XYZ file of C-alpha atoms in Angstrom:
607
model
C 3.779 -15.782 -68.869
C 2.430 -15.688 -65.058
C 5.651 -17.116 -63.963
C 7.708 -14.901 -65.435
C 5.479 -11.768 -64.348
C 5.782 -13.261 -60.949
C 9.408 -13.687 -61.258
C 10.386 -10.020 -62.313
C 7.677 -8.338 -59.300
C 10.032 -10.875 -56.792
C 12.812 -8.971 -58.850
C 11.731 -5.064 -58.784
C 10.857 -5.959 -54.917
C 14.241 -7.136 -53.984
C 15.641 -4.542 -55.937
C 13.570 -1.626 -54.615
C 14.781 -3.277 -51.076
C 18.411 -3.404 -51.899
C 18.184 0.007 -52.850
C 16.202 1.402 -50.124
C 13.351 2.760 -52.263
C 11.070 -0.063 -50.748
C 8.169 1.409 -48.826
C 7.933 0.562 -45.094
C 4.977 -2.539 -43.907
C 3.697 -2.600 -41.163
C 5.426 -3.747 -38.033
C 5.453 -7.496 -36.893
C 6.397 -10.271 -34.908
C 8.385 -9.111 -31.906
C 8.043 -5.683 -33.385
C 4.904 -5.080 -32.971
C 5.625 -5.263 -29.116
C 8.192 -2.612 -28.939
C 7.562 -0.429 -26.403
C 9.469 2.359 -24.588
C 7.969 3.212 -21.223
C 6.185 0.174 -18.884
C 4.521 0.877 -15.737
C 3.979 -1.939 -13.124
C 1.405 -1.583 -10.752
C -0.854 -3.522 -8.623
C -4.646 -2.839 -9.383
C -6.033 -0.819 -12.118
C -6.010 3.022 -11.128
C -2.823 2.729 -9.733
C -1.392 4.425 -12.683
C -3.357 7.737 -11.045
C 0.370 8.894 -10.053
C 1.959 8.804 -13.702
C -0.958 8.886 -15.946
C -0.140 12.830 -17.155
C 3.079 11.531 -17.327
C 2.337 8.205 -19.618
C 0.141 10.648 -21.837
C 2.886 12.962 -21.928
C 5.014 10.613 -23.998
C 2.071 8.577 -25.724
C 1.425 12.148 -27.415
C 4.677 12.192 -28.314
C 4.863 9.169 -30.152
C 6.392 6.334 -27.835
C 4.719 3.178 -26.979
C 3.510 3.465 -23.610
C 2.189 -0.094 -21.807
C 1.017 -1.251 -18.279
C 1.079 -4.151 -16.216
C -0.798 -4.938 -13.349
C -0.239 -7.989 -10.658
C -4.089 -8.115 -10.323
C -7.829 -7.388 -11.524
C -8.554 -5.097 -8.325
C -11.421 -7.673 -7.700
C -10.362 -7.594 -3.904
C -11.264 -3.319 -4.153
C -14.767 -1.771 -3.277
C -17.457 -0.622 -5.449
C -19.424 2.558 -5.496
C -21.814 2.267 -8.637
C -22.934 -1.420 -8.397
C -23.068 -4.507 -6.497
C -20.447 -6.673 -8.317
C -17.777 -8.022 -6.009
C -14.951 -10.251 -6.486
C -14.322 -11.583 -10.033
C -17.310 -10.014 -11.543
C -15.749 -6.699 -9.644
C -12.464 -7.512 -11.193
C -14.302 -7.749 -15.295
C -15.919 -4.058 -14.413
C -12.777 -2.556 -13.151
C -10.585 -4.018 -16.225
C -13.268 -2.306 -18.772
C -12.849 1.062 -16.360
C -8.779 0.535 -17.280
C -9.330 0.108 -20.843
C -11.227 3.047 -21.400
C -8.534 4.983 -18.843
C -5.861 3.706 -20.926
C -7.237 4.322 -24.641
C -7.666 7.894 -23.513
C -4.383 8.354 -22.122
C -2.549 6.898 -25.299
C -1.469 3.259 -24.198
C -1.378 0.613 -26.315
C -0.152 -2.294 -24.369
C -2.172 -3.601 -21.175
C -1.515 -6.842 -19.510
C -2.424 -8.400 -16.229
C -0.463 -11.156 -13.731
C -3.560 -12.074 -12.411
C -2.553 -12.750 -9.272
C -5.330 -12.092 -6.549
C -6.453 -9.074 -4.810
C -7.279 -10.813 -2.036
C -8.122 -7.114 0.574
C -6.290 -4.526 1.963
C -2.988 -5.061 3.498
C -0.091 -2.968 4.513
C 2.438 -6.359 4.840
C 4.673 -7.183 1.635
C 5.810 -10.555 3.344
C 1.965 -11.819 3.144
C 1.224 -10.478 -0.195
C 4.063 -12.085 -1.552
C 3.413 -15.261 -0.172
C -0.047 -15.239 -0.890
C 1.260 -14.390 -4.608
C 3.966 -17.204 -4.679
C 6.239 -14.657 -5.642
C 8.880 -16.752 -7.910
C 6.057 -17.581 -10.146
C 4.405 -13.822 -10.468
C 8.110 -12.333 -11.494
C 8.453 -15.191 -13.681
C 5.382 -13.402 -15.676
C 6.736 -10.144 -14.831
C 10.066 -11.277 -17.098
C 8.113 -13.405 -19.601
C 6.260 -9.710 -20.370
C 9.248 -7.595 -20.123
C 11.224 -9.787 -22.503
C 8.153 -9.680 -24.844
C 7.615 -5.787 -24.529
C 11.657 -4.825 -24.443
C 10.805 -1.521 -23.020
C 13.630 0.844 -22.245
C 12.075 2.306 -19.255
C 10.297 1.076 -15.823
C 8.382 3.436 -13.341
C 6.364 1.332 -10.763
C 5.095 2.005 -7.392
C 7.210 2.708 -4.080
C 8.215 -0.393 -2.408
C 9.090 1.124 0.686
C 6.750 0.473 4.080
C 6.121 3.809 4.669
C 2.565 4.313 6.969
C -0.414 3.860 4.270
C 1.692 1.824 1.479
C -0.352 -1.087 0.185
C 1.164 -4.280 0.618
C 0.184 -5.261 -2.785
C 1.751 -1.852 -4.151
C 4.931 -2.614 -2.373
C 4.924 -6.040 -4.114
C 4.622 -4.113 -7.491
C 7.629 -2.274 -6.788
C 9.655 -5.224 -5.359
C 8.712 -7.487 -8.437
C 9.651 -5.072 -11.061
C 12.996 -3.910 -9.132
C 13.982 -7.774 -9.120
C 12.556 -8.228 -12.761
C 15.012 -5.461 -13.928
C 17.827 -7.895 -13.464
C 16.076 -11.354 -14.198
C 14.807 -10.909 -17.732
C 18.347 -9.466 -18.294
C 19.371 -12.882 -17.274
C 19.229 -15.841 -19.442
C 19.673 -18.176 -16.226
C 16.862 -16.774 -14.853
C 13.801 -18.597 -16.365
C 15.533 -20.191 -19.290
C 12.250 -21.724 -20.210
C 11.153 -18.700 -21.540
C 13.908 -18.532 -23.881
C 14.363 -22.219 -25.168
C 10.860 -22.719 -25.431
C 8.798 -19.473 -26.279
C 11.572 -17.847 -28.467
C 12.332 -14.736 -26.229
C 15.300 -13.387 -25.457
C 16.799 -12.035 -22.356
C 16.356 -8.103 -22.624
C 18.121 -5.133 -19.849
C 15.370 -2.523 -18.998
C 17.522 0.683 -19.464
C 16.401 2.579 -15.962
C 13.791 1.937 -13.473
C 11.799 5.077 -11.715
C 9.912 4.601 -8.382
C 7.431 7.079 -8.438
C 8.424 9.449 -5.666
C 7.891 12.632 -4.349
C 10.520 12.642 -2.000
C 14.363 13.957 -3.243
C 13.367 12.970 -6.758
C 16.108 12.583 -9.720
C 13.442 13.899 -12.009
C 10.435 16.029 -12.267
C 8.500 15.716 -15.757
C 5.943 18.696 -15.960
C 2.950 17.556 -17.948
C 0.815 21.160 -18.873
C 2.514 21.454 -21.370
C 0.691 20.890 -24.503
C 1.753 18.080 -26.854
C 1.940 18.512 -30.731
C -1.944 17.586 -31.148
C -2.783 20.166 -29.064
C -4.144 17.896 -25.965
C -2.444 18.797 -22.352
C -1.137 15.672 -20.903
C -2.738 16.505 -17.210
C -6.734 17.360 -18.696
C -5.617 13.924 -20.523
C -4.862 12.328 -17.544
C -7.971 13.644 -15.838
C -10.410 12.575 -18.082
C -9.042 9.448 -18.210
C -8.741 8.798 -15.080
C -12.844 9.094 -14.443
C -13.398 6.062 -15.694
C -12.539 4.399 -12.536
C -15.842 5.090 -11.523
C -15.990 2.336 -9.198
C -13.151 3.413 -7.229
C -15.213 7.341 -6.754
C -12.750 8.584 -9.529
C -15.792 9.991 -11.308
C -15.091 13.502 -10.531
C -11.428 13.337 -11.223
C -11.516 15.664 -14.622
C -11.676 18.142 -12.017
C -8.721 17.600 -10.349
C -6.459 20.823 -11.104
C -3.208 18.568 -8.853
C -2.802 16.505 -12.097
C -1.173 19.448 -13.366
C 1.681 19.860 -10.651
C 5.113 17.979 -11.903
C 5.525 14.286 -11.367
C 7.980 13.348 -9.481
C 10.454 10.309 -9.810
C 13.456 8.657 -8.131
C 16.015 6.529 -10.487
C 16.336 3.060 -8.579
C 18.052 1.050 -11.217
C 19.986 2.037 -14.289
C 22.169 -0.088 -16.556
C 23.404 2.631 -18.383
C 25.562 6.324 -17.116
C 23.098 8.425 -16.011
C 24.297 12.290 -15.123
C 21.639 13.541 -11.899
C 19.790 15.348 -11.913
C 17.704 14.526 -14.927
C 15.586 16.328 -17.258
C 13.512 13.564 -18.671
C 12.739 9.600 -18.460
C 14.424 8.929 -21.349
C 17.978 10.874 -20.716
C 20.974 8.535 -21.039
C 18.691 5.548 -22.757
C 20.923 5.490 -25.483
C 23.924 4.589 -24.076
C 25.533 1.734 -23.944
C 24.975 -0.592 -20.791
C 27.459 -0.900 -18.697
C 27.979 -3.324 -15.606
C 28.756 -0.669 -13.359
C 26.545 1.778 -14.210
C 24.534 1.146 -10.519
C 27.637 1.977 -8.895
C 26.957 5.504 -9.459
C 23.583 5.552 -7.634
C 25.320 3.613 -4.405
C 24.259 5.199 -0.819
C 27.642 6.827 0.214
C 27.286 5.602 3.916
C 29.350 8.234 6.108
C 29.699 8.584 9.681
C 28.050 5.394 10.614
C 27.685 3.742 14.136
C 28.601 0.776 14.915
C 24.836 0.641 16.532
C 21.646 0.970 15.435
C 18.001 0.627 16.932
C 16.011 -2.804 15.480
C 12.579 -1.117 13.771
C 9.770 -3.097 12.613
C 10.035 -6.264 10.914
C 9.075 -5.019 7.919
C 11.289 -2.500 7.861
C 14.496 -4.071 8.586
C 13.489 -6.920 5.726
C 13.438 -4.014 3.439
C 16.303 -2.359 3.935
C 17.950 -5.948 3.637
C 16.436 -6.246 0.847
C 17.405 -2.466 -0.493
C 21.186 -3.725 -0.248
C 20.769 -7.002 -1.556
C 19.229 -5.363 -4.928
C 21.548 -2.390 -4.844
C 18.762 0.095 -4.171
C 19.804 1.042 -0.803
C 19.852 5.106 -1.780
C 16.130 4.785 -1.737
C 15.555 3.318 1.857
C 18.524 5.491 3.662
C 16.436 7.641 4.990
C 13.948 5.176 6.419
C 14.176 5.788 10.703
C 13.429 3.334 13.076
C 10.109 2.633 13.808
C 8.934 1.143 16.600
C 5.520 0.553 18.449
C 4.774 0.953 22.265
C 2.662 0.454 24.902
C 1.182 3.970 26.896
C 1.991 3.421 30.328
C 4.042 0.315 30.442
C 7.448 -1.203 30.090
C 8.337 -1.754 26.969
C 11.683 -3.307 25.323
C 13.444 -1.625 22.961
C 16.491 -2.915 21.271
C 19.585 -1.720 20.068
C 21.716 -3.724 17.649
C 25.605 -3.448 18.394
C 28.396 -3.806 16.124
C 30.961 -2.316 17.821
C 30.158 -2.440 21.353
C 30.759 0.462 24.130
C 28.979 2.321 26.447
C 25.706 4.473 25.408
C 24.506 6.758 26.711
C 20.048 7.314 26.372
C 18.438 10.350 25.612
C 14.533 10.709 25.213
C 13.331 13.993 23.201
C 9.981 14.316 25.719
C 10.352 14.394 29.724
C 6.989 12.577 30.115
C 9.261 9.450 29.013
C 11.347 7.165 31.188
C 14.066 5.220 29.182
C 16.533 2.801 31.426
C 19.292 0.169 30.213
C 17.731 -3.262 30.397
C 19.302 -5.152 33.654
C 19.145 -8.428 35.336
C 20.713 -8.601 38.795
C 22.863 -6.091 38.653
C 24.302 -6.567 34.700
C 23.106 -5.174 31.403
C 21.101 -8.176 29.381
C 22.300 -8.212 26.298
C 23.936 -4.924 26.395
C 21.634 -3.642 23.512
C 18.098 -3.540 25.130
C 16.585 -0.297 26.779
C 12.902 -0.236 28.798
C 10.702 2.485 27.617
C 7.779 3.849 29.132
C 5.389 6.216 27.743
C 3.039 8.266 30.035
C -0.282 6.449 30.049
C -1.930 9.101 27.890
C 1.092 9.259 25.636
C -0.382 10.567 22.115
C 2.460 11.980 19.667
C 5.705 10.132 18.380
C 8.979 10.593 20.268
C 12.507 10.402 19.313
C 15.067 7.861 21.417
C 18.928 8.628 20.525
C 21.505 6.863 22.047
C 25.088 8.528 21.733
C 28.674 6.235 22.110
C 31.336 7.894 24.054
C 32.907 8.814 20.591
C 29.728 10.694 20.048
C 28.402 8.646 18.023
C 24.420 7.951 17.506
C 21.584 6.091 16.694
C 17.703 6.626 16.474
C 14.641 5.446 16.890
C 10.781 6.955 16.560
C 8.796 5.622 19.170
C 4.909 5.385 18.421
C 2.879 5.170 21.340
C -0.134 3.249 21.109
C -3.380 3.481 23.762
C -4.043 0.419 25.843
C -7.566 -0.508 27.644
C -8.989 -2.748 29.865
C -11.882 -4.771 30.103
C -13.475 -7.201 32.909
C -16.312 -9.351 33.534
C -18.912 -6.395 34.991
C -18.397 -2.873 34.737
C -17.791 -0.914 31.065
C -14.733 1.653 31.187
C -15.623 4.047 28.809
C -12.294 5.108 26.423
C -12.949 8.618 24.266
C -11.905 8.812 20.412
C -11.843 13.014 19.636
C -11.500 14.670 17.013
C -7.523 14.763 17.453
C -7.376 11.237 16.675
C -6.851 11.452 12.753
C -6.478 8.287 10.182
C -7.866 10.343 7.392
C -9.684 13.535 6.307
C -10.787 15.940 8.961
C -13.759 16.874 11.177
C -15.187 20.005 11.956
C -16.258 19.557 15.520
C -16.825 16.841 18.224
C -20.412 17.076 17.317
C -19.229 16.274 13.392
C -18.064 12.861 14.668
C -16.212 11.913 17.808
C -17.582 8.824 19.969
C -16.245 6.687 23.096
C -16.390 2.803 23.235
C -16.561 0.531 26.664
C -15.414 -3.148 26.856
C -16.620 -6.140 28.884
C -16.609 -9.495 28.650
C -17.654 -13.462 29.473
C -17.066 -16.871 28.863
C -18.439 -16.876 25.462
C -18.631 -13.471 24.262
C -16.369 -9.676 24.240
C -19.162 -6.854 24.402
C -18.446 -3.678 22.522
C -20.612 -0.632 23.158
C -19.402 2.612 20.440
C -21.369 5.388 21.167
C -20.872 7.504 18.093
C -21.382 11.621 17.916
C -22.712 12.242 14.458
C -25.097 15.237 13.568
C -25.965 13.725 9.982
C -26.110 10.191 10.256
C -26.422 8.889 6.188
C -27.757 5.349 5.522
C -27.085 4.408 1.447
C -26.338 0.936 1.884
C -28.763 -1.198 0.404
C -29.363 -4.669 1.992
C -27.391 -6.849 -0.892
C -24.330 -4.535 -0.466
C -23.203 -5.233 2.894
C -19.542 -4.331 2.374
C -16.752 -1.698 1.669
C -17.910 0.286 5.020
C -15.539 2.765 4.098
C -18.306 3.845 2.339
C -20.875 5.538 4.396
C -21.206 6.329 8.206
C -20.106 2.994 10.335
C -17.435 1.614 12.681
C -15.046 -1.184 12.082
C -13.712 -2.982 15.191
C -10.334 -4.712 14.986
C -9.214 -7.616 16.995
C -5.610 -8.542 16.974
C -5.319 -12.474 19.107
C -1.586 -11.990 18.605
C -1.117 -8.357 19.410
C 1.608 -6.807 17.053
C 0.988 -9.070 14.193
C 1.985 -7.788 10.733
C -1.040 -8.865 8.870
C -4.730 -9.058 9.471
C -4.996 -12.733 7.879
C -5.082 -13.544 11.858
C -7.284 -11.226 12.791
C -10.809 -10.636 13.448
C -12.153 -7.179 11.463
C -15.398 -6.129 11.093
C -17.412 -3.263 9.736
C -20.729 -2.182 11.206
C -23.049 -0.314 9.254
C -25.469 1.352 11.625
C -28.575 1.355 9.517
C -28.998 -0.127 5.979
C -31.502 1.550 3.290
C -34.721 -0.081 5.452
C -32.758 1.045 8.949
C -31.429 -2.551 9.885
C -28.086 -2.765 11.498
C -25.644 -4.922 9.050
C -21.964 -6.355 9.346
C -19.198 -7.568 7.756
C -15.575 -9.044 7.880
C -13.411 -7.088 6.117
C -9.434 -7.648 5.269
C -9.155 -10.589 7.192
C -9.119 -14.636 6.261
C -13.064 -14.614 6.463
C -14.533 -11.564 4.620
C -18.038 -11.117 4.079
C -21.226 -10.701 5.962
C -21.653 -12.014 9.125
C -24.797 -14.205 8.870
C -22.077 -15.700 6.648
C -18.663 -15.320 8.264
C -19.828 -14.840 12.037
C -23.264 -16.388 12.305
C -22.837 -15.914 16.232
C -22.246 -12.621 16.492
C -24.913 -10.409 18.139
C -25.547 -6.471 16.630
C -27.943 -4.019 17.936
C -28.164 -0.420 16.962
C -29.948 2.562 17.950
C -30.311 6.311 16.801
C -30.022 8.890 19.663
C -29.989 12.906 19.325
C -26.816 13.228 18.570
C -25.722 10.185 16.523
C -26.062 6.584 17.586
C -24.882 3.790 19.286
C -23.945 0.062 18.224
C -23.414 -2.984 20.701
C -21.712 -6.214 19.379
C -20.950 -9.336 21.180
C -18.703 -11.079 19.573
C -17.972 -15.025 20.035
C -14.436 -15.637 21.401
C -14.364 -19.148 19.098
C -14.497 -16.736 15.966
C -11.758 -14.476 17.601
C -9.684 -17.582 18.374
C -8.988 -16.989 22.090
C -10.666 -18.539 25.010
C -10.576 -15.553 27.395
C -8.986 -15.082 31.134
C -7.568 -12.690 33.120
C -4.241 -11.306 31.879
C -4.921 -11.962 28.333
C -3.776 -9.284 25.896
C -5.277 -8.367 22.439
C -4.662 -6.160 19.590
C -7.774 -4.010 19.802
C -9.227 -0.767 17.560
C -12.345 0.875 16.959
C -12.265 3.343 13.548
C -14.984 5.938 13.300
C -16.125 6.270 9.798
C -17.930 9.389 8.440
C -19.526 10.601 5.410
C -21.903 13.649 5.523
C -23.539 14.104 1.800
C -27.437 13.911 2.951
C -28.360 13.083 -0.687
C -25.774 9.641 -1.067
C -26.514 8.134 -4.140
C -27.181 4.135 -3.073
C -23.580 2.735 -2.712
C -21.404 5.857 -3.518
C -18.440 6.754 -1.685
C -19.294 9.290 0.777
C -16.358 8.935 2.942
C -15.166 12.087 4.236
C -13.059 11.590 7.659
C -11.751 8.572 9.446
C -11.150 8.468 13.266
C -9.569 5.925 15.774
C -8.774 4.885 19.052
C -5.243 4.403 17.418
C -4.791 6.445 14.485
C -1.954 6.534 11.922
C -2.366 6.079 8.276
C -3.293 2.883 6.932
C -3.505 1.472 10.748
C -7.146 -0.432 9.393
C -4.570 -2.812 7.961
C -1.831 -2.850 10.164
C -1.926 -4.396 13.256
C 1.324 -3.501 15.036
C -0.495 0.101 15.782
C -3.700 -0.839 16.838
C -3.973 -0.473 20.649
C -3.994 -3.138 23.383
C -6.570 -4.650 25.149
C -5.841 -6.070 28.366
C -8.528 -8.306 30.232
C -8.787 -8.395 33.790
């Protein structure tokens, strides 16, 4: 009697099935994974830019998920003392609780290591041993099958995290490897996936984007995708996103550029998920091709890392994104400096500077041009702003190339040169008069040691650094002096960085290496080094001798470093211990991001 009752349910079931009529269980196996929009990034928070945006469509019922290439344990802290990996376990739980409020369901991690702030792709990627981290990156998107990608700008612009570049770069390249079954094949014969083509792929962008997606709008439960967004977002209270439910900007459109598609797209769009139901089609890139017209047969060399991405740009068919990228190029105020011109097509060209304070000549050697493609620069010696170099053919053809002029001192074995940082000199935020923060800084130095003196003007000098939190000097009033032994490196893993705070919570000076192969306090990291610090009426003033066996140069005349002293200032008299009161960042040699970016930091030149 059981077996036949058992028989004729296994009957009415297949018949209800056959039929239709059978109610719907709940998803599983690779459906349960189904998602429709993936963001990559590189530390939790970095979803800040698209999180109205990812709640946007979680409220509308899509599956929403995030990936991130680390745990942020490299990052600061302003409510505790946890660094490194017990950094990295507070700032996933921060993420979780972002993400449950914004509507995401899937959250997985690379864990690949934050290892500090860096603006070079090349060493993040190495440090990352990058075949393995997009092998995850695949092994996920085959497992998620999402139809859409938006990651993070991989472009070098001035202030772009290495590691966010990497982000980009890995999910631009995943795009097309978990499409292919060549690529990893383990992760097909062995872990049952299958190779899977993302539909599109958005940087997000605010430059000339395909699409803006306005999120204050409200979604059928009523919520508004940017007070979503904001509230979420405070939960990265260790990164000072506390306040961020305040933050009225998460309410403007977000902005996004289409890098890859595998489908017909018509531009502009109107939403993320236009076209996604079309069939994909091997030439569907072609339509997002930079149309190149009018091009020289010349064009100035920039940066390293800029010429490695725009190879890169064509080799992965996103050129349209880097097209506008200029030239770039460092140089010295007040010297020579080589500049040079890479020629296709040869001919004569003819120099033009766009300041008069400039001298630009054709490189020469007895009588004849060098290579035919090199031109000597010089800046004034107190050459500040960025200039523009064009060169025009005799067919009137041109090429360009921004010139950044960076400072250069000089130091010798007696007397102190004192060099000014005012309030012009900008990295970040603003000041509201010399007497909010300006300073000067003098060099010397001797067989063993290179003497800094920073005189700082400050007229509310705030000490909330306790003594077991010497780090993150971003923080709180201090100054960070930068050391380059190679001048013009890309990275800092060769350099010597430190941050000085000028009084701790029981008014002891304190250091630390920051963002460079030895981080940490100095009785740790520089045992050798020498600190003194004193308050004066209108600020105070820090001297450091520094060993020249922890810079890794023994000194002499004509020796040239990579040198900068950053001016950091926060002015909230009642600081919490630890919190983030930065408010305004000056340098020597400012730009954005310079703190991890060597090629702009000034030059010091020994005598």
């Amino acid at each position: 009697m059981k077996v036949m009752r058992r028989f004729l349910v296994g009957l009415a079931a297949v018949v209800l099935a056959s039929t239709g009529l059978a109610a719907e269980g709940p998803l599983q196996g690779a459906e349960v994974l189904k998602t429709d929009l993936m963001f990559v990034g590189a530390h939790p928070d970095d979803e800040t830019g698209v999180a109205a945006v990812m709640a946007r469509y979680a409220g509308q019922g899509r599956v929403v998920a995030s990936v991130y290439c680390t745990r942020g344990e490299g990052g600061g802290n302003m409510v505790g003392t946890q660094a490194g990996a017990a950094l990295g376990v507070l700032r996933e739980t921060e993420l979780r609780d972002c993400l449950r409020i914004l509507g995401v369901r899937h959250v997985y991690f690379l864990d690949e290591e934050d290892f500090f702030y860096t603006e070079s792709l090349a060493a993040t990627l190495a440090k990352w041993e990058k075949e393995d981290v997009l092998g995850k990156l695949a092994r996920v998107i085959r497992s998620l099958r999402p139809d859409v990608i938006v990651t993070m700008n991989p472009a070098p612009n001035p202030g772009q995290h290495g590691h966010h570049q990497a982000a980009g770069i890995l999910a631009t390249e995943a795009f097309a490897a978990a499409a292919d079954p060549k690529r990893f094949p383990e992760q097909l014969e062995r872990e049952g996936l299958e190779a899977w083509q993302v539909r599109k792929l958005y940087y997000s962008s605010s430059a000339e984007p395909n699409v803006k997606i306005r999120t204050d709008e409200t979604l059928p439960n009523g919520d508004v995708p940017a007070d979503l967004a904001a509230k979420a977002l405070s939960q990265h209270r260790s990164q000072a996103f506390g306040n961020f439910a305040n933050s009225p900007w998460l309410r403007r459109p977000s902005s996004f550029v289409l890098g890859k598609t595998a489908v017909k797209v018509s531009l502009p769009e109107s939403d993320l998920f236009d076209s996604v139901r079309n069939a994909v089609d091997a030439h569907a890139q072609d339509q997002l091709a930079w149309k190149e017209t009018n091009r020289a047969g010349f064009a100035f060399v920039p940066r390293p890392a800029i010429s490695r991405f725009k190879v890169w740009a064509r080799e992965h068919q996103v050129e349209h994104t880097a097209s506008a990228f200029a030239a770039d190029v460092p140089v010295i105020a007040g010297r020579e400096n080589k500049v040079r011109l890479a020629v296709m097509n040869g001919g004569s060209m003819k120099p033009a500077l766009t300041n008069e304070g400039w001298k630009v000549t054709e490189a020469r050697k007895s009588g004849k041009v060098v290579y035919g493609n090199e031109y000597v620069v010089q800046p004034p010696a107190d050459a500040r702003e960025d200039v523009t170099l064009r060169v025009t053919s005799a067919n009137d053809e041109s090429a360009e190339v921004r010139l950044h002029p960076v400072p250069l001192a000089t130091a010798n074995r007696k007397n102190s040169i004192e060099f000014e940082i005012t309030t012009d000199l900008v990295v970040q935020g603003r000041t509201d008069s010399p007497a909010d923060l300006s300073g000067t800084f003098a060099v010397r130095y001797d067989q063993e040691y290179l003497h800094v003196r920073v005189v700082v003007r400050d007229d509310r000098v705030v000490s909330n650094i306790e003594p077991n939190d010497i780090k993150g000097h971003w923080r709180s009033d201090s100054v960070e002096i930068c050391i380059d032994p190679n001048p013009g490196s890309e990275h800092t893993m060769g350099c010597f960085k430190i941050g000085i705070f000028p009084f701790d919570t029981t008014g002891k000076v304190r250091a630390a290496r920051d963002a460079d192969a030895n981080q940490g306090p100095i009785e740790r990291t520089a045992p050798g080094t020498k600190l003194n610090s004193q308050r004066s009426a209108d600020g105070y003033a820090i001297s450091i001798s520094i060993p020249w066996s922890d810079i890794g140069v023994k000194p002499k005349r004509g020796t040239k470093l990579g040198f900068n002293v950053i001016l950091y200032d926060g002015d909230k008299e009642n600081a919490a211990r630890g919190e983030n009161i930065n408010e305004a960042r000056l340098a020597w040699s400012p730009r954005p991001g310079v703190q991890g970016r060597p090629e702009d930091w000034g030059r010091l030149l020994l005598e």
